[in-house]
Amino acid sequence: MLDIERVEGGNRAILVHMDIRDEAHRENLSEFKELVLSSGAAILTIATTSRQRADPKYFIGSGKAKEIAELVKQHDADVVLFNHALAASQERNLEGLIECRVLDRTGLILDIFARRARSFEGKLQVELAQLRHLSTRLVRGWTHLERQKGGIGLRGPGETQLETDRRLLNLRIKQINKRLDKVKKQREQGRQARQKAEIATVSLVGYTNAGKSSLFNVLSEDHVYVQDQLFATLDPTLRRVDLSGDVAMILADTVGLSVTCRTIWSMPFVQLCRKLPKHSYCYM
C-alpha cells in the first residue's frame, strides 16, 4: 500500500444537493441518500440549492458555501458530502472556506467500494480507482506536503514532499496494473476453458439493489451475501448451474449499476461485462 499519512475523520455528514440545468452535473437526491446510508455515515441535515450552472470556484457559489460552513459549526459535522462530481480545485476551495472535510459523489462511491471488495482482484481494482481519483487531489487533506526535509531512500535531489508523494503514487499504480494483468491472464484461461467445454455463461446485469443476488441464490442454490443496500455486491460470483439432462451453464452475479453513476461504468470489473456477448445478459 502507498505509505502516505492522511487525516482521518468521522461519519457525521451534511449532505449538499444542487438542482442544476447542466446535464453533466445533474444527480438524483434519493439515490444519493441511499449511498450515504450504505457508506455508514449519519445524515445530520441536507442542504439544497439551485443554479443554472455550477460555480467554477465553489460549485454552489460563495454565499451557499458560507451557509454550509455555518451548518458545519451548528451540527458539529465531520464531513460534507456533495451529490456531484467536484473538480479538485473546487474541493480544496470548499474545504478552505468550510473548514471541514469535503467529499464528492465519486469519492463516496469509491469509499463504499473499498468497504465491499472481498476478492484479491476486486481490492486491486478499487485501490487503482482510488489512486487515480486521488492523483488529481494530492494537495488536499495531507498534513505534511510543505515539509522540505529529505527522505532517506525516497526523495531525489531538490524533490519536495508533494513530488515524492506523486512519484510514490504513480509507482503504486504501475504495480497494481502489473498484478491486474496477471489476474486477467488467469481469468482469460478460465474463459477459454469454458468455451472449449461449450458451456454458456449467463450474467445477471442490472441496477444496484434490484435483487440480482437474491435471484442468483435461487437459481444456483447458493448463499452469496444479500442485503437491502446499494452496491452490496462488488465482486462478481460465478457458479455452475445444471439444467435438464446434461445441459449446464455458468451463472454470474455482477456489481449493480447506477443510471446516474458515471463512476461505476469506468471501473475495470464493470467494463468486463461489456465484453460479454449480448445474448448472455440477463437484464434486471
Short mmCIF file of C-alpha atoms in Angstrom, two decimals:
data_model
loop_
_atom_site.label_atom_id
_atom_site.label_comp_id
_atom_site.label_asym_id
_atom_site.label_seq_id
_atom_site.Cartn_x
_atom_site.Cartn_y
_atom_site.Cartn_z
CA MET A 1 0.00 0.00 0.00
CA LEU A 2 1.07 3.58 -0.57
CA ASP A 3 2.53 4.76 2.74
CA ILE A 4 1.25 8.34 2.94
CA GLU A 5 -0.30 9.76 6.10
CA ARG A 6 -3.85 11.07 5.76
CA VAL A 7 -6.03 12.97 8.20
CA GLU A 8 -8.91 10.71 9.27
CA GLY A 9 -12.42 11.91 10.00
CA GLY A 10 -15.75 10.81 11.48
CA ASN A 11 -19.02 9.94 9.79
CA ARG A 12 -21.39 12.73 10.88
CA ALA A 13 -22.33 14.15 7.50
CA ILE A 14 -24.04 17.15 5.97
CA LEU A 15 -25.38 16.44 2.51
CA VAL A 16 -25.35 19.03 -0.27
CA HIS A 17 -27.53 18.74 -3.37
CA MET A 18 -27.89 21.30 -6.13
CA ASP A 19 -30.61 21.31 -8.79
CA ILE A 20 -28.82 22.36 -11.93
CA ARG A 21 -29.82 22.61 -15.56
CA ASP A 22 -26.43 21.39 -16.71
CA GLU A 23 -26.95 17.69 -17.53
CA ALA A 24 -23.27 16.96 -16.83
CA HIS A 25 -23.77 17.73 -13.10
CA ARG A 26 -27.38 16.62 -12.54
CA GLU A 27 -27.74 13.84 -9.97
CA ASN A 28 -30.52 12.00 -8.13
CA LEU A 29 -31.05 13.05 -4.50
CA SER A 30 -32.91 9.90 -3.37
CA GLU A 31 -30.16 7.65 -4.67
CA PHE A 32 -27.56 9.90 -3.03
CA LYS A 33 -29.18 9.49 0.39
CA GLU A 34 -29.15 5.70 -0.06
CA LEU A 35 -25.47 5.87 -0.99
CA VAL A 36 -24.67 7.84 2.14
CA LEU A 37 -26.55 5.39 4.36
CA SER A 38 -24.81 2.48 2.63
CA SER A 39 -21.46 4.05 3.50
CA GLY A 40 -22.36 4.01 7.20
CA ALA A 41 -22.50 7.79 7.57
CA ALA A 42 -25.08 9.52 9.76
CA ILE A 43 -27.06 12.22 7.93
CA LEU A 44 -27.28 15.37 10.05
CA THR A 45 -29.09 17.60 7.55
CA ILE A 46 -29.48 18.13 3.81
CA ALA A 47 -28.70 21.49 2.23
CA THR A 48 -30.26 22.12 -1.17
CA THR A 49 -29.87 24.92 -3.67
CA SER A 50 -30.34 25.57 -7.38
CA ARG A 51 -28.28 27.28 -10.05
CA GLN A 52 -28.30 27.49 -13.80
CA ARG A 53 -24.69 26.31 -13.86
CA ALA A 54 -22.01 25.29 -11.40
CA ASP A 55 -19.79 27.98 -9.88
CA PRO A 56 -16.21 27.38 -11.08
CA LYS A 57 -14.69 28.16 -7.67
CA TYR A 58 -17.12 26.78 -5.07
CA PHE A 59 -19.56 24.83 -7.28
CA ILE A 60 -22.52 26.03 -5.19
CA GLY A 61 -21.39 29.68 -5.01
CA SER A 62 -19.65 31.51 -2.18
CA GLY A 63 -22.90 32.53 -0.45
CA LYS A 64 -24.21 29.00 -0.17
CA ALA A 65 -20.76 27.73 0.79
CA LYS A 66 -20.75 30.14 3.74
CA GLU A 67 -24.18 28.81 4.77
CA ILE A 68 -22.74 25.28 4.73
CA ALA A 69 -19.87 26.48 6.91
CA GLU A 70 -22.39 27.68 9.49
CA LEU A 71 -24.25 24.37 9.35
CA VAL A 72 -20.98 22.52 9.97
CA LYS A 73 -20.40 24.54 13.14
CA GLN A 74 -24.03 24.23 14.23
CA HIS A 75 -24.19 20.45 13.84
CA ASP A 76 -20.53 19.70 14.63
CA ALA A 77 -20.25 17.81 11.34
CA ASP A 78 -17.25 15.66 10.40
CA VAL A 79 -17.68 15.72 6.63
CA VAL A 80 -19.67 17.50 3.92
CA LEU A 81 -20.82 15.17 1.12
CA PHE A 82 -21.70 16.60 -2.29
CA ASN A 83 -24.12 14.83 -4.60
CA HIS A 84 -21.98 15.86 -7.56
CA ALA A 85 -18.56 15.30 -9.09
CA LEU A 86 -16.33 18.16 -7.96
CA ALA A 87 -13.12 19.36 -9.53
CA ALA A 88 -10.05 19.05 -7.33
CA SER A 89 -9.78 22.85 -7.08
CA GLN A 90 -13.44 23.11 -6.01
CA GLU A 91 -12.88 20.57 -3.23
CA ARG A 92 -9.84 22.49 -1.98
CA ASN A 93 -11.66 25.84 -2.11
CA LEU A 94 -14.68 24.45 -0.28
CA GLU A 95 -12.55 22.85 2.43
CA GLY A 96 -10.68 26.11 2.93
CA LEU A 97 -13.92 28.08 3.33
CA ILE A 98 -15.98 25.50 5.22
CA GLU A 99 -13.05 24.26 7.36
CA CYS A 100 -14.28 20.69 7.13
CA ARG A 101 -13.60 17.62 5.02
CA VAL A 102 -15.38 17.69 1.67
CA LEU A 103 -16.08 14.56 -0.35
CA ASP A 104 -17.80 14.43 -3.72
CA ARG A 105 -20.06 11.70 -5.10
CA THR A 106 -17.20 9.85 -6.77
CA GLY A 107 -15.15 9.77 -3.57
CA LEU A 108 -18.17 8.48 -1.63
CA ILE A 109 -18.79 5.64 -4.06
CA LEU A 110 -15.13 4.65 -4.05
CA ASP A 111 -15.24 4.56 -0.24
CA ILE A 112 -18.21 2.17 -0.42
CA PHE A 113 -16.37 0.03 -2.95
CA ALA A 114 -13.33 -0.14 -0.67
CA ARG A 115 -15.55 -1.49 2.14
CA ARG A 116 -17.27 -4.09 -0.05
CA ALA A 117 -14.38 -5.51 -2.11
CA ARG A 118 -13.52 -9.04 -0.96
CA SER A 119 -11.54 -10.72 -3.74
CA PHE A 120 -7.89 -10.03 -4.48
CA GLU A 121 -8.74 -8.63 -7.91
CA GLY A 122 -11.60 -6.53 -6.57
CA LYS A 123 -9.41 -4.93 -3.93
CA LEU A 124 -6.76 -4.12 -6.53
CA GLN A 125 -9.29 -2.59 -8.89
CA VAL A 126 -10.79 -0.43 -6.16
CA GLU A 127 -7.37 0.72 -4.98
CA LEU A 128 -6.43 1.58 -8.57
CA ALA A 129 -9.58 3.65 -9.00
CA GLN A 130 -8.95 5.41 -5.67
CA LEU A 131 -5.36 6.25 -6.58
CA ARG A 132 -6.36 7.61 -9.97
CA HIS A 133 -9.01 9.74 -8.31
CA LEU A 134 -6.51 10.84 -5.69
CA SER A 135 -3.85 11.78 -8.24
CA THR A 136 -5.75 14.99 -9.08
CA ARG A 137 -6.36 15.78 -5.40
CA LEU A 138 -2.99 15.07 -3.86
CA VAL A 139 -2.51 18.57 -2.46
CA ARG A 140 -5.70 18.36 -0.43
CA GLY A 141 -6.06 17.00 3.09
CA TRP A 142 -2.47 15.92 3.63
CA THR A 143 -0.62 17.05 6.74
CA HIS A 144 2.97 17.06 5.52
CA LEU A 145 3.10 18.37 1.96
CA GLU A 146 5.01 21.55 2.81
CA ARG A 147 7.88 19.82 4.56
CA GLN A 148 11.09 20.22 2.61
CA LYS A 149 13.29 17.84 4.61
CA GLY A 150 14.87 14.87 2.88
CA GLY A 151 13.59 11.33 2.98
CA ILE A 152 16.27 8.64 3.01
CA GLY A 153 15.96 6.38 0.00
CA LEU A 154 12.79 8.09 -1.21
CA ARG A 155 13.44 11.61 -2.36
CA GLY A 156 15.50 12.79 -5.30
CA PRO A 157 17.69 15.93 -5.32
CA GLY A 158 15.57 19.01 -4.65
CA GLU A 159 12.35 16.98 -4.56
CA THR A 160 9.52 18.35 -2.42
CA GLN A 161 7.22 16.15 -0.35
CA LEU A 162 4.43 16.70 -2.87
CA GLU A 163 6.65 15.49 -5.71
CA THR A 164 7.65 12.46 -3.64
CA ASP A 165 4.01 11.62 -2.95
CA ARG A 166 3.17 11.86 -6.65
CA ARG A 167 6.09 9.64 -7.59
CA LEU A 168 5.13 7.01 -4.99
CA LEU A 169 1.51 7.16 -6.13
CA ASN A 170 2.46 6.62 -9.78
CA LEU A 171 4.74 3.76 -8.75
CA ARG A 172 1.90 2.07 -6.86
CA ILE A 173 -0.42 2.47 -9.87
CA LYS A 174 2.15 0.71 -12.09
CA GLN A 175 2.49 -2.11 -9.55
CA ILE A 176 -1.27 -2.63 -9.39
CA ASN A 177 -1.58 -2.65 -13.19
CA LYS A 178 1.08 -5.37 -13.41
CA ARG A 179 -0.76 -7.50 -10.85
CA LEU A 180 -4.08 -6.98 -12.62
CA ASP A 181 -2.50 -8.05 -15.92
CA LYS A 182 -1.57 -11.38 -14.32
CA VAL A 183 -5.09 -11.82 -12.93
CA LYS A 184 -6.59 -11.02 -16.34
CA LYS A 185 -4.44 -13.67 -17.99
CA GLN A 186 -5.60 -16.26 -15.46
CA ARG A 187 -9.23 -15.26 -15.98
CA GLU A 188 -8.80 -15.45 -19.75
CA GLN A 189 -7.51 -19.00 -19.41
CA GLY A 190 -10.63 -19.91 -17.45
CA ARG A 191 -12.85 -18.29 -20.07
CA GLN A 192 -11.15 -20.19 -22.87
CA ALA A 193 -11.59 -23.45 -20.96
CA ARG A 194 -15.33 -22.77 -20.64
CA GLN A 195 -15.55 -22.00 -24.35
CA LYS A 196 -13.85 -25.28 -25.23
CA ALA A 197 -16.30 -27.09 -22.98
CA GLU A 198 -19.11 -25.19 -24.76
CA ILE A 199 -20.68 -24.04 -21.50
CA ALA A 200 -22.89 -20.97 -21.85
CA THR A 201 -22.40 -18.02 -19.50
CA VAL A 202 -25.38 -16.01 -18.25
CA SER A 203 -24.68 -12.76 -16.36
CA LEU A 204 -27.24 -11.04 -14.16
CA VAL A 205 -26.85 -7.36 -15.04
CA GLY A 206 -28.99 -4.53 -13.72
CA TYR A 207 -29.49 -1.65 -11.34
CA THR A 208 -27.94 -1.91 -7.90
CA ASN A 209 -30.25 -3.32 -5.22
CA ALA A 210 -32.64 -4.73 -7.85
CA GLY A 211 -32.47 -8.28 -6.48
CA LYS A 212 -29.78 -9.83 -8.68
CA SER A 213 -28.04 -11.63 -5.81
CA SER A 214 -31.37 -12.95 -4.48
CA LEU A 215 -32.18 -14.36 -7.92
CA PHE A 216 -28.64 -15.74 -8.15
CA ASN A 217 -29.12 -17.63 -4.88
CA VAL A 218 -32.42 -19.12 -6.05
CA LEU A 219 -31.05 -20.26 -9.41
CA SER A 220 -27.71 -21.53 -8.12
CA GLU A 221 -28.95 -22.77 -4.71
CA ASP A 222 -26.08 -20.79 -3.19
CA HIS A 223 -25.88 -18.31 -0.31
CA VAL A 224 -23.99 -15.26 -1.56
CA TYR A 225 -24.27 -12.10 0.52
CA VAL A 226 -27.63 -10.32 0.16
CA GLN A 227 -28.52 -7.01 1.75
CA ASP A 228 -31.05 -4.25 1.10
CA GLN A 229 -28.47 -1.58 0.26
CA LEU A 230 -26.73 -0.09 -2.75
CA PHE A 231 -23.66 -1.96 -4.05
CA ALA A 232 -23.91 -4.79 -1.53
CA THR A 233 -22.29 -6.96 -4.22
CA LEU A 234 -19.00 -5.76 -5.64
CA ASP A 235 -17.05 -8.86 -6.66
CA PRO A 236 -18.51 -10.99 -9.48
CA THR A 237 -19.51 -14.51 -8.41
CA LEU A 238 -19.67 -17.44 -10.85
CA ARG A 239 -21.44 -20.76 -10.24
CA ARG A 240 -22.18 -23.77 -12.43
CA VAL A 241 -25.90 -24.47 -12.73
CA ASP A 242 -27.04 -27.86 -14.03
CA LEU A 243 -30.15 -27.69 -16.18
CA SER A 244 -32.22 -30.53 -17.62
CA GLY A 245 -30.31 -33.52 -18.93
CA ASP A 246 -26.61 -32.92 -19.48
CA VAL A 247 -27.05 -29.19 -20.14
CA ALA A 248 -25.29 -26.75 -17.80
CA MET A 249 -24.46 -23.07 -17.69
CA ILE A 250 -22.24 -20.67 -15.77
CA LEU A 251 -24.31 -18.10 -13.86
CA ALA A 252 -22.59 -14.82 -12.93
CA ASP A 253 -23.69 -12.30 -10.32
CA THR A 254 -22.25 -8.85 -11.06
CA VAL A 255 -21.89 -5.46 -9.40
CA GLY A 256 -25.04 -3.36 -9.68
CA LEU A 257 -25.16 -0.36 -11.97
CA SER A 258 -26.48 3.13 -11.41
CA VAL A 259 -28.20 5.27 -14.01
CA THR A 260 -26.51 8.47 -12.85
CA CYS A 261 -23.26 6.98 -11.58
CA ARG A 262 -20.58 7.52 -14.24
CA THR A 263 -18.00 6.24 -11.73
CA ILE A 264 -19.37 2.70 -11.97
CA TRP A 265 -19.05 2.50 -15.73
CA SER A 266 -15.38 3.47 -15.56
CA MET A 267 -14.47 0.65 -13.16
CA PRO A 268 -12.50 -2.22 -14.71
CA PHE A 269 -14.74 -5.03 -13.43
CA VAL A 270 -17.80 -3.35 -14.98
CA GLN A 271 -16.01 -2.96 -18.31
CA LEU A 272 -15.61 -6.74 -18.28
CA CYS A 273 -19.38 -7.08 -18.54
CA ARG A 274 -19.31 -5.07 -21.76
CA LYS A 275 -17.10 -7.73 -23.35
CA LEU A 276 -19.72 -10.43 -22.85
CA PRO A 277 -21.92 -11.25 -25.87
CA LYS A 278 -25.29 -9.56 -25.54
CA HIS A 279 -27.20 -12.85 -25.62
CA SER A 280 -25.51 -13.83 -22.33
CA TYR A 281 -27.01 -10.89 -20.38
CA CYS A 282 -30.00 -11.22 -18.10
CA TYR A 283 -31.17 -7.63 -17.55
CA MET A 284 -32.98 -6.58 -14.40
#
